[in-house]
Amino acid sequence: MDPAAAADMAKMFKAMGDPVRLRLLSLIAAHPEGEVCVCDLTDLFDVAPPTISYHLKLLREAGLVDHERRGTWVYYRPMRDRLYRLSALLAAPDLTGIPK
């Protein structure tokens, strides 16, 4: 992995380093419609709506989610290509020949 790719991946991992952001990302990525309104997320947490907006901003800046404003609401969707890159990095290679 080259230094630029490592820096990009580190930014994504850093964004996921907070329990609220990790839950938000999980909820957005698992939503059956492929996107979710912020209005459906705020009541699921014991933090104020501006705090949820801040966490979503950090996920956007890390490239993990994208958003679209529709009227007064903002809809979030996962950046699947970025999540696949993280998944590929974390996938353990076949370690059967390596002593424990």
mmCIF file of N, CA and C in Angstrom:
data_model
loop_
_atom_site.group_PDB
_atom_site.id
_atom_site.type_symbol
_atom_site.label_atom_id
_atom_site.label_comp_id
_atom_site.label_asym_id
_atom_site.label_seq_id
_atom_site.Cartn_x
_atom_site.Cartn_y
_atom_site.Cartn_z
ATOM 1 N N MET A 1 0.853 -1.170 0.000
ATOM 2 C CA MET A 1 0.000 0.000 0.000
ATOM 3 C C MET A 1 0.901 1.236 0.000
ATOM 4 N N ASP A 2 0.612 2.153 -0.889
ATOM 5 C CA ASP A 2 1.431 3.364 -0.957
ATOM 6 C C ASP A 2 1.013 4.345 0.145
ATOM 7 N N PRO A 3 1.859 5.336 0.434
ATOM 8 C CA PRO A 3 1.572 6.270 1.540
ATOM 9 C C PRO A 3 0.248 7.016 1.404
ATOM 10 N N ALA A 4 -0.125 7.411 0.196
ATOM 11 C CA ALA A 4 -1.388 8.138 0.012
ATOM 12 C C ALA A 4 -2.584 7.242 0.330
ATOM 13 N N ALA A 5 -2.532 5.998 -0.113
ATOM 14 C CA ALA A 5 -3.619 5.060 0.176
ATOM 15 C C ALA A 5 -3.697 4.779 1.670
ATOM 16 N N ALA A 6 -2.541 4.662 2.312
ATOM 17 C CA ALA A 6 -2.519 4.419 3.755
ATOM 18 C C ALA A 6 -3.124 5.598 4.509
ATOM 19 N N ALA A 7 -2.817 6.811 4.089
ATOM 20 C CA ALA A 7 -3.383 7.998 4.737
ATOM 21 C C ALA A 7 -4.892 8.051 4.554
ATOM 22 N N ASP A 8 -5.362 7.694 3.366
ATOM 23 C CA ASP A 8 -6.793 7.677 3.077
ATOM 24 C C ASP A 8 -7.502 6.634 3.943
ATOM 25 N N MET A 9 -6.923 5.445 4.025
ATOM 26 C CA MET A 9 -7.518 4.382 4.837
ATOM 27 C C MET A 9 -7.511 4.775 6.315
ATOM 28 N N ALA A 10 -6.434 5.393 6.778
ATOM 29 C CA ALA A 10 -6.343 5.802 8.176
ATOM 30 C C ALA A 10 -7.436 6.812 8.515
ATOM 31 N N LYS A 11 -7.750 7.702 7.583
ATOM 32 C CA LYS A 11 -8.815 8.690 7.804
ATOM 33 C C LYS A 11 -10.163 7.988 7.982
ATOM 34 N N MET A 12 -10.395 6.948 7.185
ATOM 35 C CA MET A 12 -11.649 6.203 7.326
ATOM 36 C C MET A 12 -11.703 5.469 8.664
ATOM 37 N N PHE A 13 -10.598 4.815 9.036
ATOM 38 C CA PHE A 13 -10.575 4.105 10.313
ATOM 39 C C PHE A 13 -10.734 5.073 11.486
ATOM 40 N N LYS A 14 -10.122 6.225 11.382
ATOM 41 C CA LYS A 14 -10.241 7.225 12.451
ATOM 42 C C LYS A 14 -11.696 7.663 12.605
ATOM 43 N N ALA A 15 -12.383 7.862 11.486
ATOM 44 C CA ALA A 15 -13.792 8.266 11.533
ATOM 45 C C ALA A 15 -14.645 7.189 12.197
ATOM 46 N N MET A 16 -14.271 5.938 12.037
ATOM 47 C CA MET A 16 -15.041 4.847 12.637
ATOM 48 C C MET A 16 -14.630 4.577 14.076
ATOM 49 N N GLY A 17 -13.676 5.335 14.599
ATOM 50 C CA GLY A 17 -13.159 5.110 15.937
ATOM 51 C C GLY A 17 -14.047 5.601 17.067
ATOM 52 N N ASP A 18 -15.199 6.126 16.752
ATOM 53 C CA ASP A 18 -16.138 6.605 17.759
ATOM 54 C C ASP A 18 -17.378 5.708 17.736
ATOM 55 N N PRO A 19 -17.879 5.265 18.895
ATOM 56 C CA PRO A 19 -19.041 4.362 18.907
ATOM 57 C C PRO A 19 -20.279 4.933 18.218
ATOM 58 N N VAL A 20 -20.531 6.216 18.366
ATOM 59 C CA VAL A 20 -21.709 6.808 17.716
ATOM 60 C C VAL A 20 -21.532 6.771 16.200
ATOM 61 N N ARG A 21 -20.355 7.149 15.719
ATOM 62 C CA ARG A 21 -20.124 7.132 14.264
ATOM 63 C C ARG A 21 -20.162 5.718 13.710
ATOM 64 N N LEU A 22 -19.626 4.766 14.452
ATOM 65 C CA LEU A 22 -19.654 3.388 13.993
ATOM 66 C C LEU A 22 -21.083 2.873 13.896
ATOM 67 N N ARG A 23 -21.906 3.205 14.880
ATOM 68 C CA ARG A 23 -23.324 2.814 14.819
ATOM 69 C C ARG A 23 -24.040 3.512 13.671
ATOM 70 N N LEU A 24 -23.775 4.804 13.484
ATOM 71 C CA LEU A 24 -24.404 5.525 12.367
ATOM 72 C C LEU A 24 -24.043 4.877 11.039
ATOM 73 N N LEU A 25 -22.773 4.594 10.845
ATOM 74 C CA LEU A 25 -22.333 3.969 9.600
ATOM 75 C C LEU A 25 -23.005 2.617 9.408
ATOM 76 N N SER A 26 -23.085 1.836 10.466
ATOM 77 C CA SER A 26 -23.727 0.528 10.392
ATOM 78 C C SER A 26 -25.203 0.649 10.014
ATOM 79 N N LEU A 27 -25.902 1.582 10.636
ATOM 80 C CA LEU A 27 -27.320 1.791 10.337
ATOM 81 C C LEU A 27 -27.531 2.250 8.898
ATOM 82 N N ILE A 28 -26.686 3.140 8.437
ATOM 83 C CA ILE A 28 -26.808 3.643 7.065
ATOM 84 C C ILE A 28 -26.501 2.532 6.067
ATOM 85 N N ALA A 29 -25.431 1.797 6.296
ATOM 86 C CA ALA A 29 -25.028 0.739 5.366
ATOM 87 C C ALA A 29 -26.032 -0.408 5.318
ATOM 88 N N ALA A 30 -26.712 -0.667 6.430
ATOM 89 C CA ALA A 30 -27.634 -1.793 6.489
ATOM 90 C C ALA A 30 -29.070 -1.430 6.121
ATOM 91 N N HIS A 31 -29.329 -0.165 5.870
ATOM 92 C CA HIS A 31 -30.707 0.248 5.605
ATOM 93 C C HIS A 31 -31.214 -0.406 4.320
ATOM 94 N N PRO A 32 -32.384 -1.044 4.381
ATOM 95 C CA PRO A 32 -32.885 -1.791 3.220
ATOM 96 C C PRO A 32 -33.156 -0.947 1.979
ATOM 97 N N GLU A 33 -33.398 0.337 2.157
ATOM 98 C CA GLU A 33 -33.681 1.188 1.002
ATOM 99 C C GLU A 33 -32.415 1.773 0.384
ATOM 100 N N GLY A 34 -31.259 1.494 0.999
ATOM 101 C CA GLY A 34 -29.998 1.991 0.455
ATOM 102 C C GLY A 34 -29.643 3.395 0.903
ATOM 103 N N GLU A 35 -30.558 4.056 1.570
ATOM 104 C CA GLU A 35 -30.305 5.385 2.112
ATOM 105 C C GLU A 35 -31.256 5.599 3.271
ATOM 106 N N VAL A 36 -30.906 6.551 4.125
ATOM 107 C CA VAL A 36 -31.746 6.814 5.294
ATOM 108 C C VAL A 36 -31.762 8.309 5.581
ATOM 109 N N CYS A 37 -32.920 8.780 5.991
ATOM 110 C CA CYS A 37 -33.086 10.186 6.343
ATOM 111 C C CYS A 37 -32.497 10.430 7.731
ATOM 112 N N VAL A 38 -31.852 11.558 7.886
ATOM 113 C CA VAL A 38 -31.310 11.912 9.199
ATOM 114 C C VAL A 38 -32.414 11.940 10.242
ATOM 115 N N CYS A 39 -33.629 12.235 9.832
ATOM 116 C CA CYS A 39 -34.759 12.278 10.757
ATOM 117 C C CYS A 39 -35.041 10.906 11.366
ATOM 118 N N ASP A 40 -34.649 9.847 10.675
ATOM 119 C CA ASP A 40 -34.844 8.497 11.195
ATOM 120 C C ASP A 40 -33.691 8.034 12.072
ATOM 121 N N LEU A 41 -32.617 8.791 12.110
ATOM 122 C CA LEU A 41 -31.444 8.413 12.891
ATOM 123 C C LEU A 41 -31.377 9.095 14.249
ATOM 124 N N THR A 42 -31.844 10.319 14.326
ATOM 125 C CA THR A 42 -31.624 11.124 15.530
ATOM 126 C C THR A 42 -32.258 10.522 16.776
ATOM 127 N N ASP A 43 -33.417 9.896 16.654
ATOM 128 C CA ASP A 43 -34.098 9.349 17.828
ATOM 129 C C ASP A 43 -33.471 8.055 18.335
ATOM 130 N N LEU A 44 -32.537 7.492 17.589
ATOM 131 C CA LEU A 44 -31.918 6.226 17.972
ATOM 132 C C LEU A 44 -30.736 6.405 18.918
ATOM 133 N N PHE A 45 -30.382 7.659 19.205
ATOM 134 C CA PHE A 45 -29.199 7.951 20.010
ATOM 135 C C PHE A 45 -29.562 8.849 21.184
ATOM 136 N N ASP A 46 -28.766 8.742 22.232
ATOM 137 C CA ASP A 46 -28.960 9.587 23.414
ATOM 138 C C ASP A 46 -28.091 10.840 23.351
ATOM 139 N N VAL A 47 -27.980 11.406 22.164
ATOM 140 C CA VAL A 47 -27.247 12.657 21.981
ATOM 141 C C VAL A 47 -28.144 13.614 21.194
ATOM 142 N N ALA A 48 -27.829 14.880 21.260
ATOM 143 C CA ALA A 48 -28.640 15.904 20.593
ATOM 144 C C ALA A 48 -28.486 15.825 19.076
ATOM 145 N N PRO A 49 -29.515 16.221 18.339
ATOM 146 C CA PRO A 49 -29.431 16.211 16.871
ATOM 147 C C PRO A 49 -28.205 16.935 16.298
ATOM 148 N N PRO A 50 -27.774 18.080 16.859
ATOM 149 C CA PRO A 50 -26.564 18.695 16.309
ATOM 150 C C PRO A 50 -25.326 17.795 16.451
ATOM 151 N N THR A 51 -25.294 16.983 17.492
ATOM 152 C CA THR A 51 -24.180 16.054 17.673
ATOM 153 C C THR A 51 -24.222 14.973 16.603
ATOM 154 N N ILE A 52 -25.407 14.492 16.278
ATOM 155 C CA ILE A 52 -25.553 13.503 15.196
ATOM 156 C C ILE A 52 -25.080 14.124 13.888
ATOM 157 N N SER A 53 -25.466 15.354 13.627
ATOM 158 C CA SER A 53 -25.042 16.036 12.405
ATOM 159 C C SER A 53 -23.520 16.155 12.339
ATOM 160 N N TYR A 54 -22.899 16.449 13.461
ATOM 161 C CA TYR A 54 -21.439 16.544 13.517
ATOM 162 C C TYR A 54 -20.803 15.200 13.173
ATOM 163 N N HIS A 55 -21.308 14.128 13.757
ATOM 164 C CA HIS A 55 -20.756 12.800 13.481
ATOM 165 C C HIS A 55 -20.960 12.410 12.011
ATOM 166 N N LEU A 56 -22.109 12.740 11.457
ATOM 167 C CA LEU A 56 -22.361 12.450 10.043
ATOM 168 C C LEU A 56 -21.417 13.263 9.150
ATOM 169 N N LYS A 57 -21.129 14.478 9.546
ATOM 170 C CA LYS A 57 -20.178 15.310 8.798
ATOM 171 C C LYS A 57 -18.802 14.638 8.760
ATOM 172 N N LEU A 58 -18.363 14.108 9.885
ATOM 173 C CA LEU A 58 -17.064 13.439 9.919
ATOM 174 C C LEU A 58 -17.055 12.179 9.049
ATOM 175 N N LEU A 59 -18.154 11.453 9.028
ATOM 176 C CA LEU A 59 -18.250 10.280 8.153
ATOM 177 C C LEU A 59 -18.219 10.692 6.681
ATOM 178 N N ARG A 60 -18.869 11.820 6.363
ATOM 179 C CA ARG A 60 -18.831 12.343 4.987
ATOM 180 C C ARG A 60 -17.414 12.749 4.605
ATOM 181 N N GLU A 61 -16.749 13.478 5.494
ATOM 182 C CA GLU A 61 -15.399 13.954 5.204
ATOM 183 C C GLU A 61 -14.412 12.805 5.031
ATOM 184 N N ALA A 62 -14.680 11.681 5.692
ATOM 185 C CA ALA A 62 -13.827 10.501 5.547
ATOM 186 C C ALA A 62 -14.176 9.702 4.297
ATOM 187 N N GLY A 63 -15.247 10.102 3.618
ATOM 188 C CA GLY A 63 -15.639 9.413 2.391
ATOM 189 C C GLY A 63 -16.400 8.127 2.616
ATOM 190 N N LEU A 64 -16.967 7.956 3.800
ATOM 191 C CA LEU A 64 -17.691 6.726 4.107
ATOM 192 C C LEU A 64 -19.170 6.808 3.764
ATOM 193 N N VAL A 65 -19.727 7.998 3.777
ATOM 194 C CA VAL A 65 -21.128 8.193 3.399
ATOM 195 C C VAL A 65 -21.223 9.404 2.475
ATOM 196 N N ASP A 66 -22.284 9.425 1.720
ATOM 197 C CA ASP A 66 -22.602 10.574 0.881
ATOM 198 C C ASP A 66 -23.982 11.045 1.311
ATOM 199 N N HIS A 67 -24.347 12.232 0.895
ATOM 200 C CA HIS A 67 -25.634 12.770 1.322
ATOM 201 C C HIS A 67 -26.297 13.564 0.205
ATOM 202 N N GLU A 68 -27.598 13.742 0.380
ATOM 203 C CA GLU A 68 -28.386 14.532 -0.568
ATOM 204 C C GLU A 68 -29.473 15.246 0.214
ATOM 205 N N ARG A 69 -29.559 16.544 0.038
ATOM 206 C CA ARG A 69 -30.600 17.325 0.702
ATOM 207 C C ARG A 69 -31.867 17.284 -0.148
ATOM 208 N N ARG A 70 -32.976 16.993 0.510
ATOM 209 C CA ARG A 70 -34.291 17.003 -0.129
ATOM 210 C C ARG A 70 -35.223 17.822 0.750
ATOM 211 N N GLY A 71 -35.440 19.037 0.367
ATOM 212 C CA GLY A 71 -36.250 19.934 1.183
ATOM 213 C C GLY A 71 -35.516 20.243 2.471
ATOM 214 N N THR A 72 -36.162 19.965 3.598
ATOM 215 C CA THR A 72 -35.528 20.242 4.884
ATOM 216 C C THR A 72 -34.730 19.056 5.416
ATOM 217 N N TRP A 73 -34.828 17.898 4.772
ATOM 218 C CA TRP A 73 -34.166 16.693 5.267
ATOM 219 C C TRP A 73 -32.942 16.335 4.444
ATOM 220 N N VAL A 74 -32.020 15.633 5.092
ATOM 221 C CA VAL A 74 -30.823 15.153 4.419
ATOM 222 C C VAL A 74 -30.849 13.631 4.471
ATOM 223 N N TYR A 75 -30.585 13.010 3.333
ATOM 224 C CA TYR A 75 -30.569 11.553 3.220
ATOM 225 C C TYR A 75 -29.123 11.095 3.050
ATOM 226 N N TYR A 76 -28.770 10.045 3.775
ATOM 227 C CA TYR A 76 -27.414 9.516 3.753
ATOM 228 C C TYR A 76 -27.395 8.127 3.147
ATOM 229 N N ARG A 77 -26.355 7.861 2.378
ATOM 230 C CA ARG A 77 -26.164 6.539 1.784
ATOM 231 C C ARG A 77 -24.690 6.163 1.932
ATOM 232 N N PRO A 78 -24.415 4.870 2.045
ATOM 233 C CA PRO A 78 -23.023 4.446 2.212
ATOM 234 C C PRO A 78 -22.255 4.571 0.902
ATOM 235 N N MET A 79 -20.992 4.827 1.005
ATOM 236 C CA MET A 79 -20.100 4.812 -0.153
ATOM 237 C C MET A 79 -19.551 3.387 -0.221
ATOM 238 N N ARG A 80 -20.279 2.527 -0.894
ATOM 239 C CA ARG A 80 -19.990 1.083 -0.886
ATOM 240 C C ARG A 80 -18.588 0.760 -1.384
ATOM 241 N N ASP A 81 -18.104 1.472 -2.390
ATOM 242 C CA ASP A 81 -16.758 1.178 -2.888
ATOM 243 C C ASP A 81 -15.711 1.395 -1.800
ATOM 244 N N ARG A 82 -15.904 2.412 -0.981
ATOM 245 C CA ARG A 82 -14.965 2.691 0.114
ATOM 246 C C ARG A 82 -15.081 1.621 1.207
ATOM 247 N N LEU A 83 -16.304 1.187 1.491
ATOM 248 C CA LEU A 83 -16.491 0.140 2.490
ATOM 249 C C LEU A 83 -15.895 -1.178 2.014
ATOM 250 N N TYR A 84 -15.984 -1.451 0.718
ATOM 251 C CA TYR A 84 -15.374 -2.668 0.166
ATOM 252 C C TYR A 84 -13.855 -2.616 0.304
ATOM 253 N N ARG A 85 -13.269 -1.445 0.106
ATOM 254 C CA ARG A 85 -11.816 -1.309 0.269
ATOM 255 C C ARG A 85 -11.397 -1.602 1.703
ATOM 256 N N LEU A 86 -12.162 -1.080 2.663
ATOM 257 C CA LEU A 86 -11.869 -1.371 4.067
ATOM 258 C C LEU A 86 -12.005 -2.857 4.354
ATOM 259 N N SER A 87 -13.053 -3.443 3.825
ATOM 260 C CA SER A 87 -13.297 -4.866 4.038
ATOM 261 C C SER A 87 -12.171 -5.714 3.461
ATOM 262 N N ALA A 88 -11.722 -5.360 2.275
ATOM 263 C CA ALA A 88 -10.634 -6.112 1.644
ATOM 264 C C ALA A 88 -9.349 -6.006 2.451
ATOM 265 N N LEU A 89 -9.103 -4.841 3.012
ATOM 266 C CA LEU A 89 -7.902 -4.663 3.816
ATOM 267 C C LEU A 89 -7.958 -5.511 5.087
ATOM 268 N N LEU A 90 -9.146 -5.612 5.668
ATOM 269 C CA LEU A 90 -9.296 -6.354 6.920
ATOM 270 C C LEU A 90 -9.451 -7.852 6.729
ATOM 271 N N ALA A 91 -9.744 -8.281 5.519
ATOM 272 C CA ALA A 91 -9.918 -9.711 5.269
ATOM 273 C C ALA A 91 -8.609 -10.429 5.565
ATOM 274 N N ALA A 92 -8.658 -11.380 6.459
ATOM 275 C CA ALA A 92 -7.446 -12.106 6.831
ATOM 276 C C ALA A 92 -7.062 -13.078 5.720
ATOM 277 N N PRO A 93 -5.790 -13.079 5.345
ATOM 278 C CA PRO A 93 -5.344 -14.056 4.355
ATOM 279 C C PRO A 93 -5.341 -15.455 4.974
ATOM 280 N N ASP A 94 -5.187 -16.434 4.143
ATOM 281 C CA ASP A 94 -5.129 -17.814 4.629
ATOM 282 C C ASP A 94 -3.858 -17.987 5.456
ATOM 283 N N LEU A 95 -4.028 -18.179 6.732
ATOM 284 C CA LEU A 95 -2.900 -18.289 7.652
ATOM 285 C C LEU A 95 -2.674 -19.724 8.124
ATOM 286 N N THR A 96 -3.181 -20.721 7.392
ATOM 287 C CA THR A 96 -3.093 -22.100 7.858
ATOM 288 C C THR A 96 -1.669 -22.617 7.942
ATOM 289 N N GLY A 97 -0.765 -22.087 7.135
ATOM 290 C CA GLY A 97 0.615 -22.554 7.160
ATOM 291 C C GLY A 97 1.503 -21.821 8.134
ATOM 292 N N ILE A 98 0.979 -20.829 8.822
ATOM 293 C CA ILE A 98 1.783 -20.017 9.731
ATOM 294 C C ILE A 98 1.602 -20.536 11.153
ATOM 295 N N PRO A 99 2.704 -20.828 11.871
ATOM 296 C CA PRO A 99 2.563 -21.309 13.257
ATOM 297 C C PRO A 99 1.940 -20.253 14.162
ATOM 298 N N LYS A 100 1.198 -20.723 15.150
ATOM 299 C CA LYS A 100 0.543 -19.817 16.091
ATOM 300 C C LYS A 100 1.465 -19.393 17.194
#
